[in-house]
Amino acid sequence: MEKGQSCRQCGTCCKKGGPALHAEDMGLLISGVLQLQDLCAFRTGEFVRDTSNGRIVPLPAEIVKIAPPFRARPDDWTCRFLTGDNRCFIHGSKPAECEALFCEEPSALLAMQDHERLDRIKILKELKTPAWLADSVEAHEERCAYGPLAELAGQMADDKESRQAFLHVVEYDRAFRDLIVEKGRVKPEMLDFLFGRPLMKTIIMFGIDARQNADGSVTLVQMTRIPHAGGKQ
């Protein structure tokens, strides 16, 4: 925000989603102002709303954002640091995008959107976390990347093998998260940072609904109308 500009503290911007993190925000993680459980990752290929033009587009590269409150409603993207009286709980140490944001003149924010964004591996290495965490992120991405899923989704209607392969990826994603929590003793609140949002929630962007059955298995249902399940870039 430039000199002479003043926030009205209406909370509108913060209710549209937390900021993406950039290289200059790494200090907030190192100092502990931000914790890994405060973050969520939007992975390459995931559909999001481009705030510069309002269009729904696949992400060309992953971004890491401040997450909404843990277990918030699927349509609630409010930044977790917005208080009930529309104040910022970390205002004195706010991320770079928040510093740049002024809703009446968003040019400064738009100009920095692709500027040295942080990703999960950079963050984990800078924080000197155990190597197996970064290895787990890469292993999950190799099996659950959105690019191959999009190809399978386009073939599912006419190809039983593609449908089965798609289902296997969804089940792998779910089992992988459970394993990391059980064996790695990772907090469930960290999973959306490490592996992005669960495929059970995000594949709706392909027009596919994943429904869990009573026995724990998953059924895929093709939707006639595709609701938007993505966040904001």
Short mmCIF file of C-alpha atoms in Angstrom, two decimals:
data_model
loop_
_atom_site.label_atom_id
_atom_site.label_comp_id
_atom_site.label_asym_id
_atom_site.label_seq_id
_atom_site.Cartn_x
_atom_site.Cartn_y
_atom_site.Cartn_z
CA MET A 1 0.00 0.00 0.00
CA GLU A 2 1.45 3.35 -1.05
CA LYS A 3 1.68 6.50 1.02
CA GLY A 4 -1.64 8.31 1.25
CA GLN A 5 -3.70 5.16 0.75
CA SER A 6 -5.76 4.01 3.71
CA CYS A 7 -7.46 0.67 4.36
CA ARG A 8 -11.09 0.95 5.51
CA GLN A 9 -10.80 -2.38 7.39
CA CYS A 10 -13.94 -3.74 5.75
CA GLY A 11 -12.39 -7.23 5.58
CA THR A 12 -13.51 -7.83 1.99
CA CYS A 13 -10.05 -8.55 0.57
CA CYS A 14 -9.12 -10.88 3.43
CA LYS A 15 -12.38 -12.80 3.03
CA LYS A 16 -11.51 -13.53 -0.59
CA GLY A 17 -8.44 -15.53 0.44
CA GLY A 18 -5.08 -15.32 2.15
CA PRO A 19 -2.00 -14.01 0.33
CA ALA A 20 0.44 -16.08 -1.70
CA LEU A 21 3.94 -16.11 -0.25
CA HIS A 22 7.07 -14.72 -1.88
CA ALA A 23 10.80 -14.94 -1.15
CA GLU A 24 10.67 -11.90 1.14
CA ASP A 25 8.12 -13.72 3.32
CA MET A 26 10.53 -16.51 4.24
CA GLY A 27 11.58 -14.56 7.32
CA LEU A 28 8.04 -14.85 8.69
CA LEU A 29 8.38 -18.64 8.58
CA ILE A 30 11.88 -18.69 10.03
CA SER A 31 10.81 -16.41 12.90
CA GLY A 32 7.70 -18.47 13.61
CA VAL A 33 5.15 -15.78 12.77
CA LEU A 34 3.84 -18.26 10.22
CA GLN A 35 3.77 -22.02 10.82
CA LEU A 36 3.49 -24.72 8.18
CA GLN A 37 -0.02 -25.55 9.39
CA ASP A 38 -1.01 -21.96 8.53
CA LEU A 39 -0.33 -22.62 4.84
CA CYS A 40 -1.89 -24.46 1.93
CA ALA A 41 -0.46 -25.32 -1.46
CA PHE A 42 -2.20 -24.94 -4.80
CA ARG A 43 -0.43 -27.34 -7.10
CA THR A 44 0.56 -26.96 -10.74
CA GLY A 45 -2.45 -27.59 -12.96
CA GLU A 46 -5.03 -26.90 -10.25
CA PHE A 47 -7.87 -24.65 -11.37
CA VAL A 48 -8.00 -21.24 -9.70
CA ARG A 49 -9.67 -17.92 -10.34
CA ASP A 50 -7.22 -15.43 -11.84
CA THR A 51 -7.85 -12.26 -9.83
CA SER A 52 -6.56 -10.07 -12.66
CA ASN A 53 -9.35 -11.06 -15.07
CA GLY A 54 -11.77 -13.29 -13.13
CA ARG A 55 -11.19 -16.31 -15.38
CA ILE A 56 -10.82 -19.89 -14.16
CA VAL A 57 -7.38 -21.11 -15.26
CA PRO A 58 -4.99 -23.97 -14.44
CA LEU A 59 -2.00 -22.83 -12.43
CA PRO A 60 1.21 -22.80 -14.48
CA ALA A 61 3.25 -23.27 -11.28
CA GLU A 62 2.40 -24.01 -7.69
CA ILE A 63 1.74 -21.31 -5.14
CA VAL A 64 1.72 -21.42 -1.36
CA LYS A 65 -0.86 -19.31 0.42
CA ILE A 66 -2.04 -18.59 3.92
CA ALA A 67 -4.86 -21.07 4.44
CA PRO A 68 -8.40 -20.50 5.65
CA PRO A 69 -9.16 -21.75 9.17
CA PHE A 70 -8.71 -25.51 9.55
CA ARG A 71 -11.88 -27.36 8.51
CA ALA A 72 -13.55 -24.20 7.24
CA ARG A 73 -16.45 -24.63 4.82
CA PRO A 74 -15.30 -25.52 1.28
CA ASP A 75 -16.56 -22.15 0.00
CA ASP A 76 -14.91 -20.14 2.80
CA TRP A 77 -11.51 -18.77 1.76
CA THR A 78 -11.21 -16.18 4.54
CA CYS A 79 -7.62 -15.67 5.69
CA ARG A 80 -7.18 -17.38 9.04
CA PHE A 81 -5.59 -14.27 10.54
CA LEU A 82 -8.65 -12.06 10.01
CA THR A 83 -10.24 -11.39 13.39
CA GLY A 84 -13.93 -10.93 14.13
CA ASP A 85 -13.63 -7.15 14.05
CA ASN A 86 -11.93 -7.20 10.61
CA ARG A 87 -8.42 -6.68 11.93
CA CYS A 88 -5.31 -8.66 11.04
CA PHE A 89 -3.88 -10.77 13.84
CA ILE A 90 -0.36 -10.49 12.33
CA HIS A 91 -0.69 -6.93 11.00
CA GLY A 92 2.72 -5.93 12.36
CA SER A 93 4.38 -8.77 10.43
CA LYS A 94 2.13 -9.12 7.41
CA PRO A 95 3.26 -10.84 4.17
CA ALA A 96 4.44 -8.86 1.15
CA GLU A 97 1.20 -9.22 -0.81
CA CYS A 98 -0.78 -7.78 2.11
CA GLU A 99 1.68 -4.90 2.28
CA ALA A 100 1.15 -4.20 -1.43
CA LEU A 101 -2.62 -4.67 -1.48
CA PHE A 102 -4.98 -1.72 -1.76
CA CYS A 103 -8.37 -2.79 -3.08
CA GLU A 104 -9.11 0.49 -4.85
CA GLU A 105 -5.80 0.35 -6.73
CA PRO A 106 -4.58 -3.26 -7.10
CA SER A 107 -1.79 -2.55 -9.60
CA ALA A 108 1.00 -3.00 -7.04
CA LEU A 109 -0.34 -6.41 -6.04
CA LEU A 110 -0.85 -7.54 -9.63
CA ALA A 111 2.70 -6.47 -10.51
CA MET A 112 4.19 -8.83 -7.95
CA GLN A 113 2.07 -11.92 -8.62
CA ASP A 114 4.85 -13.84 -10.36
CA HIS A 115 7.68 -12.32 -8.34
CA GLU A 116 9.84 -14.98 -6.62
CA ARG A 117 7.00 -17.02 -5.26
CA LEU A 118 7.80 -19.57 -2.59
CA ASP A 119 7.00 -23.22 -3.15
CA ARG A 120 6.85 -26.17 -0.78
CA ILE A 121 10.33 -27.53 -1.42
CA LYS A 122 11.97 -24.12 -1.01
CA ILE A 123 10.16 -23.60 2.28
CA LEU A 124 11.02 -27.04 3.66
CA LYS A 125 14.69 -26.67 2.75
CA GLU A 126 14.96 -23.15 4.17
CA LEU A 127 13.41 -24.35 7.42
CA LYS A 128 15.83 -27.31 7.49
CA THR A 129 13.03 -29.80 8.04
CA PRO A 130 13.82 -33.54 7.87
CA ALA A 131 14.70 -34.56 4.30
CA TRP A 132 11.93 -37.18 4.21
CA LEU A 133 9.29 -34.44 4.23
CA ALA A 134 10.54 -32.93 0.97
CA ASP A 135 10.98 -36.45 -0.43
CA SER A 136 7.34 -37.19 0.48
CA VAL A 137 6.14 -34.04 -1.29
CA GLU A 138 8.00 -35.05 -4.45
CA ALA A 139 6.80 -38.66 -4.28
CA HIS A 140 3.19 -37.55 -3.90
CA GLU A 141 3.50 -35.08 -6.76
CA GLU A 142 4.92 -37.78 -9.03
CA ARG A 143 1.85 -39.98 -8.49
CA CYS A 144 -0.86 -37.33 -8.08
CA ALA A 145 0.06 -34.54 -10.51
CA TYR A 146 -2.91 -32.77 -12.07
CA GLY A 147 -1.61 -32.95 -15.65
CA PRO A 148 -1.96 -36.74 -16.03
CA LEU A 149 -5.22 -36.63 -14.05
CA ALA A 150 -6.66 -34.14 -16.52
CA GLU A 151 -5.79 -36.49 -19.39
CA LEU A 152 -7.44 -39.44 -17.65
CA ALA A 153 -10.51 -37.35 -16.82
CA GLY A 154 -10.95 -36.56 -20.50
CA GLN A 155 -10.93 -40.27 -21.40
CA MET A 156 -13.03 -41.67 -18.55
CA ALA A 157 -16.43 -41.52 -20.22
CA ASP A 158 -15.39 -43.98 -22.93
CA ASP A 159 -12.49 -45.86 -21.36
CA LYS A 160 -12.93 -48.11 -18.34
CA GLU A 161 -9.17 -48.42 -17.81
CA SER A 162 -8.77 -44.63 -17.62
CA ARG A 163 -11.58 -44.49 -15.09
CA GLN A 164 -9.91 -47.17 -12.97
CA ALA A 165 -6.53 -45.45 -13.21
CA PHE A 166 -8.10 -42.15 -12.12
CA LEU A 167 -9.73 -43.86 -9.14
CA HIS A 168 -6.43 -45.45 -8.12
CA VAL A 169 -4.78 -42.02 -7.98
CA VAL A 170 -7.59 -40.64 -5.80
CA GLU A 171 -7.29 -43.61 -3.44
CA TYR A 172 -3.49 -43.30 -3.39
CA ASP A 173 -3.76 -39.63 -2.40
CA ARG A 174 -6.07 -40.48 0.48
CA ALA A 175 -3.95 -43.40 1.71
CA PHE A 176 -0.71 -41.42 1.39
CA ARG A 177 -2.05 -38.67 3.66
CA ASP A 178 -3.22 -41.20 6.25
CA LEU A 179 0.19 -42.88 6.21
CA ILE A 180 2.07 -39.60 6.71
CA VAL A 181 -0.08 -38.75 9.72
CA GLU A 182 0.16 -42.25 11.22
CA LYS A 183 3.80 -43.13 10.55
CA GLY A 184 5.36 -39.68 10.19
CA ARG A 185 3.39 -38.18 13.06
CA VAL A 186 2.60 -35.15 10.93
CA LYS A 187 -0.23 -32.94 12.15
CA PRO A 188 -3.34 -33.26 9.96
CA GLU A 189 -3.37 -29.46 9.75
CA MET A 190 -0.11 -29.62 7.75
CA LEU A 191 -1.40 -31.91 5.00
CA ASP A 192 -2.86 -29.15 2.80
CA PHE A 193 0.56 -27.49 2.76
CA LEU A 194 2.54 -30.66 2.08
CA PHE A 195 0.27 -32.24 -0.53
CA GLY A 196 -2.25 -29.58 -1.52
CA ARG A 197 -5.94 -30.07 -0.96
CA PRO A 198 -7.23 -33.67 -1.06
CA LEU A 199 -8.16 -34.99 -4.50
CA MET A 200 -11.47 -36.11 -2.99
CA LYS A 201 -12.29 -32.38 -2.84
CA THR A 202 -10.53 -30.97 -5.90
CA ILE A 203 -11.39 -33.37 -8.74
CA ILE A 204 -14.78 -31.68 -8.94
CA MET A 205 -12.91 -29.23 -11.19
CA PHE A 206 -12.85 -32.04 -13.79
CA GLY A 207 -16.60 -32.55 -13.43
CA ILE A 208 -16.06 -35.63 -11.25
CA ASP A 209 -17.46 -36.07 -7.76
CA ALA A 210 -15.72 -38.52 -5.41
CA ARG A 211 -18.08 -40.11 -2.92
CA GLN A 212 -16.95 -42.26 -0.02
CA ASN A 213 -19.00 -45.39 0.56
CA ALA A 214 -19.88 -46.94 3.90
CA ASP A 215 -17.11 -49.54 3.49
CA GLY A 216 -14.50 -46.82 2.91
CA SER A 217 -14.24 -47.35 -0.85
CA VAL A 218 -14.67 -44.48 -3.30
CA THR A 219 -17.16 -44.10 -6.13
CA LEU A 220 -16.59 -41.60 -8.94
CA VAL A 221 -19.64 -39.81 -10.31
CA GLN A 222 -19.51 -37.71 -13.48
CA MET A 223 -21.29 -34.38 -13.05
CA THR A 224 -23.51 -32.83 -15.69
CA ARG A 225 -22.51 -29.37 -14.46
CA ILE A 226 -19.01 -28.51 -13.28
CA PRO A 227 -19.02 -26.41 -10.11
CA HIS A 228 -15.86 -24.39 -9.50
CA ALA A 229 -13.76 -25.90 -6.71
CA GLY A 230 -10.62 -23.82 -7.07
CA GLY A 231 -9.22 -21.02 -4.98
CA LYS A 232 -7.92 -17.62 -5.98
CA GLN A 233 -4.51 -16.99 -7.48
#
